[in-house]
Coordinates of C-alpha atoms in Angstrom, one line a residue:
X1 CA 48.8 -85.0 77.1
X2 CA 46.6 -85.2 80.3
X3 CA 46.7 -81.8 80.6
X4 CA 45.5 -81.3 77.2
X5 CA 42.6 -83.7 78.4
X6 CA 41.6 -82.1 81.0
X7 CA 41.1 -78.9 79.1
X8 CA 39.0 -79.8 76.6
X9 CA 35.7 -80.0 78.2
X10 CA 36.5 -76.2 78.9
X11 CA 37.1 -75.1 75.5
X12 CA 34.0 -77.3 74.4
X13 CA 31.9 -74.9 77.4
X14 CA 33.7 -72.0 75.9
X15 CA 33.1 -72.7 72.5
X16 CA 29.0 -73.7 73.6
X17 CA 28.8 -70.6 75.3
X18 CA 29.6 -68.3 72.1
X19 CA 27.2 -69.9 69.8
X20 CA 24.6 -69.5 72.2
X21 CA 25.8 -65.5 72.9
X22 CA 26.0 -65.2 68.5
X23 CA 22.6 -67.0 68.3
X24 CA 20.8 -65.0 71.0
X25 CA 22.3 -61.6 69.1
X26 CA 21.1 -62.5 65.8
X27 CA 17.6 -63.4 67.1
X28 CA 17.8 -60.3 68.9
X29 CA 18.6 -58.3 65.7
X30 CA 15.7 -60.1 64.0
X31 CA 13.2 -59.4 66.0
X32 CA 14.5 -56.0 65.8
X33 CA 14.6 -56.1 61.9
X34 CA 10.9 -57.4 62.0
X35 CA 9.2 -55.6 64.3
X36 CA 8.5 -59.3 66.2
X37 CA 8.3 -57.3 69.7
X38 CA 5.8 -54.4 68.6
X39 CA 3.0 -57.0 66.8
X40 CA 3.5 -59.4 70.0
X41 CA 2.9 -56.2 71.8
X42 CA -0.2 -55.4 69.8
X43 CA -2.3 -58.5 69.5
X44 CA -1.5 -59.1 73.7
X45 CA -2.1 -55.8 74.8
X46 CA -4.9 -54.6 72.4
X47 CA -7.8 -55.7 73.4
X48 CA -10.1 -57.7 70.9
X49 CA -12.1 -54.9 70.4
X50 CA -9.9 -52.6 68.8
X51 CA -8.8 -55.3 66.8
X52 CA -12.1 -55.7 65.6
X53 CA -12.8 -52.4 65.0
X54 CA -9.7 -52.0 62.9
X55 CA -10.9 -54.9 60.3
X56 CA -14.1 -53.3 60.5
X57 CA -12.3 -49.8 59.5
X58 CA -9.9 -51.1 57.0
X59 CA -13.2 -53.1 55.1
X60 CA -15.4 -50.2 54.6
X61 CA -12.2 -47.9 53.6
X62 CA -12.1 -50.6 51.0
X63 CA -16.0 -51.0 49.9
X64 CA -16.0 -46.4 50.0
X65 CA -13.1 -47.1 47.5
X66 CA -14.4 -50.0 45.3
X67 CA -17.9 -47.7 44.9
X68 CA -15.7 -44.3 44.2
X69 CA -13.8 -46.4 42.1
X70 CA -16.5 -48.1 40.0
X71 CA -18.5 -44.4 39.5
X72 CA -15.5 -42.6 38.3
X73 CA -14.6 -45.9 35.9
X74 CA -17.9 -45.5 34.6
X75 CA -17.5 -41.6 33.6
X76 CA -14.1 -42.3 32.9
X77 CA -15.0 -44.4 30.2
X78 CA -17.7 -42.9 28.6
X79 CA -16.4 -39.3 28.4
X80 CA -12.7 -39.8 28.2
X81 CA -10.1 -41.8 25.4
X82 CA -9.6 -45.3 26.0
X83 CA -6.1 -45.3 28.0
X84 CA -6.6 -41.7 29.6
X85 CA -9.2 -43.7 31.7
X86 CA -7.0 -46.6 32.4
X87 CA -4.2 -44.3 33.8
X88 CA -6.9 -42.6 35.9
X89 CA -8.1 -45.9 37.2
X90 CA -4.3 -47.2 38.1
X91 CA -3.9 -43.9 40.1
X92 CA -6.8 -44.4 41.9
X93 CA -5.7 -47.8 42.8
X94 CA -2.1 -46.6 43.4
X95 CA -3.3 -43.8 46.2
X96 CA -5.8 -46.2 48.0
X97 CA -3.3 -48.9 48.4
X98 CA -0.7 -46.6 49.9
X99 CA -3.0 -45.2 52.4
X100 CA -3.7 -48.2 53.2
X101 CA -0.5 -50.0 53.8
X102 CA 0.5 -46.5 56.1
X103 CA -2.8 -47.2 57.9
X104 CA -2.0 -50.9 58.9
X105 CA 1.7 -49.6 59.8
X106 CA 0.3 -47.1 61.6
X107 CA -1.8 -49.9 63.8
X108 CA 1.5 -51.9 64.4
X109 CA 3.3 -49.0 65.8
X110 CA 5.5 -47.9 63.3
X111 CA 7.0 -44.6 62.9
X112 CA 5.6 -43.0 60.0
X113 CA 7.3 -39.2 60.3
X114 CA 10.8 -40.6 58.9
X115 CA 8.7 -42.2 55.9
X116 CA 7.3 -38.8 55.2
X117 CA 10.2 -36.4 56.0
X118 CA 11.9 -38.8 53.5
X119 CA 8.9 -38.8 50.6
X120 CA 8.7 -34.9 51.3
X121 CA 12.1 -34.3 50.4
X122 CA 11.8 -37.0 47.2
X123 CA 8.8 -35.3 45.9
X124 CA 10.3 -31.6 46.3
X125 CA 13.3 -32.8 44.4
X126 CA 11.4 -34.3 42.0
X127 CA 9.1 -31.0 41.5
X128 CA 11.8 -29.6 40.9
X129 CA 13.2 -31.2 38.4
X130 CA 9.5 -32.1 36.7
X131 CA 7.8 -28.9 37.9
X132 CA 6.8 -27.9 33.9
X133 CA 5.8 -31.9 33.7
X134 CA 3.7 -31.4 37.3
X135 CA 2.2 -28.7 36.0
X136 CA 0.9 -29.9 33.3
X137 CA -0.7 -32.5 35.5
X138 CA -2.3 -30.5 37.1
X139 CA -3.8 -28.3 34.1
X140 CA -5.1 -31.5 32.7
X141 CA -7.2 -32.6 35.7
X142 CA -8.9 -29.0 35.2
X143 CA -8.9 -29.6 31.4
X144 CA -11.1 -32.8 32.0
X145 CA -13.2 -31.0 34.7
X146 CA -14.0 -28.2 33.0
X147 CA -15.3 -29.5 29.7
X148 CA -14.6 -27.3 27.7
X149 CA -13.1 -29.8 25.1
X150 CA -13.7 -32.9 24.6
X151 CA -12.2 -35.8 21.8
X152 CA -13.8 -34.8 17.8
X153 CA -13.9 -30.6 18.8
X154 CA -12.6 -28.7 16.4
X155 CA -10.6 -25.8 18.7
X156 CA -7.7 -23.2 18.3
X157 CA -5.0 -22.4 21.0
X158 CA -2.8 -19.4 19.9
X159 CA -2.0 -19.8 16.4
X160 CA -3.1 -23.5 16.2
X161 CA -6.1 -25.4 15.3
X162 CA -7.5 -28.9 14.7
X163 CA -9.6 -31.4 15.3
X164 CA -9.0 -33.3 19.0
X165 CA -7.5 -36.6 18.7
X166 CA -6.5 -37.5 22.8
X167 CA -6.7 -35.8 26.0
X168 CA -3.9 -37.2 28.3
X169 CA -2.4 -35.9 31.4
X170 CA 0.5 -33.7 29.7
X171 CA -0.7 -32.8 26.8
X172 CA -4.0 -32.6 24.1
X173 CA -2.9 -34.0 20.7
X174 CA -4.8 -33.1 18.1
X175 CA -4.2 -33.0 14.2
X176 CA -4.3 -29.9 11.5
X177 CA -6.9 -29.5 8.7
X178 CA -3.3 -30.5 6.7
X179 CA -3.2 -33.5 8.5
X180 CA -0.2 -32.6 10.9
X181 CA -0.6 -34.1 14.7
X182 CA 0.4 -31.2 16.9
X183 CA 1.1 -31.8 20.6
X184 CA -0.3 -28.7 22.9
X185 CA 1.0 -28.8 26.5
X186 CA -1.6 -28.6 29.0
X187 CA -1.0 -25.7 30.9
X188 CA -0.7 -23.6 27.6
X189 CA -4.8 -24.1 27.1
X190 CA -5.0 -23.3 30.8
X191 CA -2.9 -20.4 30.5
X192 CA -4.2 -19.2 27.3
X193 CA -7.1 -18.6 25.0
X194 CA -9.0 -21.7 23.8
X195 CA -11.5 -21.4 20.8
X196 CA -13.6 -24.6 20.7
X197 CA -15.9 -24.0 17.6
X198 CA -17.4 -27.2 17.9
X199 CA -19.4 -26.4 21.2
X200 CA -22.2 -25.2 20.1
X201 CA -24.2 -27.3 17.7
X202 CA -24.8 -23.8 15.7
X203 CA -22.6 -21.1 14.4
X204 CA -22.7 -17.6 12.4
X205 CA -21.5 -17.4 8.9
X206 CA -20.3 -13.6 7.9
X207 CA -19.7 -12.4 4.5
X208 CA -18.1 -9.8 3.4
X209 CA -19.9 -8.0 0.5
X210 CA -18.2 -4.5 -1.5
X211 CA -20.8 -2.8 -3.2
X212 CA -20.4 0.3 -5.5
X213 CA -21.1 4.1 -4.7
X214 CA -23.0 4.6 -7.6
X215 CA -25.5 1.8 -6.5
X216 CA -29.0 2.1 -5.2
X217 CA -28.4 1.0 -1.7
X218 CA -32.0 0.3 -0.8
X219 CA -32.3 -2.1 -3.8
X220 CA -28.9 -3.8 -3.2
X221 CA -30.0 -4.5 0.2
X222 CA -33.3 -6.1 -0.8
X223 CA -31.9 -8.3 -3.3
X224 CA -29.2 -9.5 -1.3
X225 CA -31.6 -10.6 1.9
X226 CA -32.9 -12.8 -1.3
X227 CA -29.2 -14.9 -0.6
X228 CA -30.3 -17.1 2.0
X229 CA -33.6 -18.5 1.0
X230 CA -31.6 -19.7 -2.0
X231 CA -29.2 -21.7 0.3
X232 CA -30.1 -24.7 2.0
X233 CA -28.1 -25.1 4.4
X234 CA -29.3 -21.4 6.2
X235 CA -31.1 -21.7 8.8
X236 CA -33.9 -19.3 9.3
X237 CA -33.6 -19.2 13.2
X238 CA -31.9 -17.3 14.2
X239 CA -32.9 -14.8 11.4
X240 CA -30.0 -13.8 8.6
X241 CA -29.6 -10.1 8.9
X242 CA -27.6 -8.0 6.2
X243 CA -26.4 -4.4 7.1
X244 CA -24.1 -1.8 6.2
X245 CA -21.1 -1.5 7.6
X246 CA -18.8 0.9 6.6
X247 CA -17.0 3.0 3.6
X248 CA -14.6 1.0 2.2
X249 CA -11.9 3.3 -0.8
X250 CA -13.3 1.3 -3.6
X251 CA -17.1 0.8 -1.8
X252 CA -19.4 0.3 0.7
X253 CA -18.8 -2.5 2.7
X254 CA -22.1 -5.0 3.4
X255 CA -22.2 -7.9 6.0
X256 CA -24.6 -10.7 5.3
X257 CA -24.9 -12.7 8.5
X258 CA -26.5 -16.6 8.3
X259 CA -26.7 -19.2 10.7
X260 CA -26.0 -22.7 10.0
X261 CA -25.4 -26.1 11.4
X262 CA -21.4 -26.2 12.3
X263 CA -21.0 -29.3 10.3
X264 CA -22.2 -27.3 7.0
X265 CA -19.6 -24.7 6.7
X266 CA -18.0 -25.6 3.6
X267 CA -21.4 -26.5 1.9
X268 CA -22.5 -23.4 3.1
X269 CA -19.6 -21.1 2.4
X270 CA -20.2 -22.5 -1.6
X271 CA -23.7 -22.2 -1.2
X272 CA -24.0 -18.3 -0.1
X273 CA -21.2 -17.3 -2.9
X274 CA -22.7 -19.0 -5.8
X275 CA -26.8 -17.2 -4.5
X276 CA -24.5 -13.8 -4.2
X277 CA -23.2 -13.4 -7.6
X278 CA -26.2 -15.1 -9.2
X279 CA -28.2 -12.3 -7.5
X280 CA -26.6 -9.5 -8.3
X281 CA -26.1 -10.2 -11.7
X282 CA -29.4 -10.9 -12.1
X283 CA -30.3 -6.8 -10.4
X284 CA -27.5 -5.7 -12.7
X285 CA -25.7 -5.0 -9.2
X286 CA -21.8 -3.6 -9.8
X287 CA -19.4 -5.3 -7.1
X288 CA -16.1 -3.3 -7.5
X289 CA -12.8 -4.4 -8.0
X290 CA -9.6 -2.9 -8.8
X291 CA -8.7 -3.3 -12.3
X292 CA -6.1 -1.5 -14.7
X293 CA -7.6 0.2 -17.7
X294 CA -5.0 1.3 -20.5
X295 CA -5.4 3.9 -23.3
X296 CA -3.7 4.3 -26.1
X297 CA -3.2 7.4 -27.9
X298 CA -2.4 7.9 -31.8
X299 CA -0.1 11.2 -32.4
X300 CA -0.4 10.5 -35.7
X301 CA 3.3 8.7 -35.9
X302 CA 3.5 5.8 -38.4
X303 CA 5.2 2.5 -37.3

């Protein structure tokens, strides 16, 4: 019993002696976790210049960014569709904010080539696996910067047309003249042939016109460069200009050629018919047409 007395005050030391050894690691491995040692180091080493001088950096990164920021917003807005713009303006924000935070770390010491080995080998992988989805991406931001659509044109990629409905970052949607929305992938306009018939606040109108051998070609053309003063919707600049194009089996072939406003195409399509074939019945003009002519003969036979 005494000697169990007399140890005690050991094992008590002992036992003293461990928490304080567990205690000092884990404040070790803190400090370690946390970086404690490197951002004592920097604000008592630094001087209070470079201290300064790094606010001062970091502030006018941010005011550059806020004025970038605020001019593309403003573009954004007025020349692309609503959430196009908002995912333009998140990115923007996104990319600043990450240069940022590596900046700062970067000022406290830490090691940024293991953060970018690792998000050089995550974004290889991933353009990999995304590269058509990338790529697209990256057709779109020449898409918008080109201008050669824009959200109302009426265009045609391959074999597909419509009127523009969205221009997003994978794809331009746009919808059929039969009402059908059609998705086209952005690196298909880059890639191919884009007709945009609604750049131009003008276009050319031609129409076909067969007229017969037998006709005086001199007063055929005279009477049909009376066509567009009956229409409306011509315009007479640029000039409409009508010309002979060709020898068709069942006729010559004429072009009439008119200019009108791209929003009167229909109108004028109606307009130009109608003034032909009032016209050239009027002249006593023949337009041929293949027709079947039967004749039947009498051998004298009774029914």
């Amino acid at each position: 019993m005494n000697e169990t007395i007399e140890a005690a005050p050991e094992v008590v030391q002992t036992t003293v002696e461990a928490v304080a050894t567990v205690t000092e690691n884990v404040a070790q491995e803190t400090k370690s976790m946390l970086h404690i040692d490197e951002i004592t180091s920097f604000f008592s080493q630094l001087n209070k210049v470079k201290i300064i001088t790094s606010i001062i950096t970091i502030l006018l990164f941010y005011i550059v960014y806020r004025i970038i920021k605020k001019i593309v917003k403003k573009q954004a807005f007025s020349k692309l569709q609503m959430h196009t713009a908002v995912l333009l303006n998140k990115v923007m924000t996104y990319v600043f904010w990450v240069l940022m935070i590596m900046y700062i770390m970067s000022l406290f010491g830490v090691k940024l080539s293991a953060i970018w080995g690792a998000a050089g080998v995550a974004g290889l992988a991933i353009g990999f696996a995304a590269q058509t989805s990338v790529s697209n991406i990256i057709s779109s931001v020449f898409v918008i910067s080109e201008k050669a659509l824009k959200i109302g044109d009426f265009i045609t990629v391959g074999d597909i047309s419509g009127t523009v409905d969205s221009i997003d970052l994978l794809s331009v949607k746009i919808h059929t003249l039969d009402n059908q929305m059609v998705r086209i992938p952005n690196s298909n306009i880059m890639n191919g042939t884009l007709t945009n018939f609604s750049h131009f606040p003008i276009r050319r109108a031609v129409f076909d016109i067969s007229i017969a051998y037998e006709s005086d070609l001199e007063k055929v053309l005279a009477a049909i460069n009376k066509v567009p003063e009956l229409c409306p919707t011509v315009l007479k600049d640029p000039e409409p200009k009508a010309y002979y194009d060709g020898l068709m089996e069942s006729g010559i072939l004429l072009k009439l050629c008119v200019w009108i406003n791209r929003t009167d195409l229909v109108q004028a399509k109606n307009e130009v018919y109608m003034a032909i074939m009032k016209v050239v019945r009027e002249e006593g003009i023949e337009i041929p047409y293949n027709h079947l002519e039967v004749n039947v003969h009498n051998n004298g036979w009774n029914s």
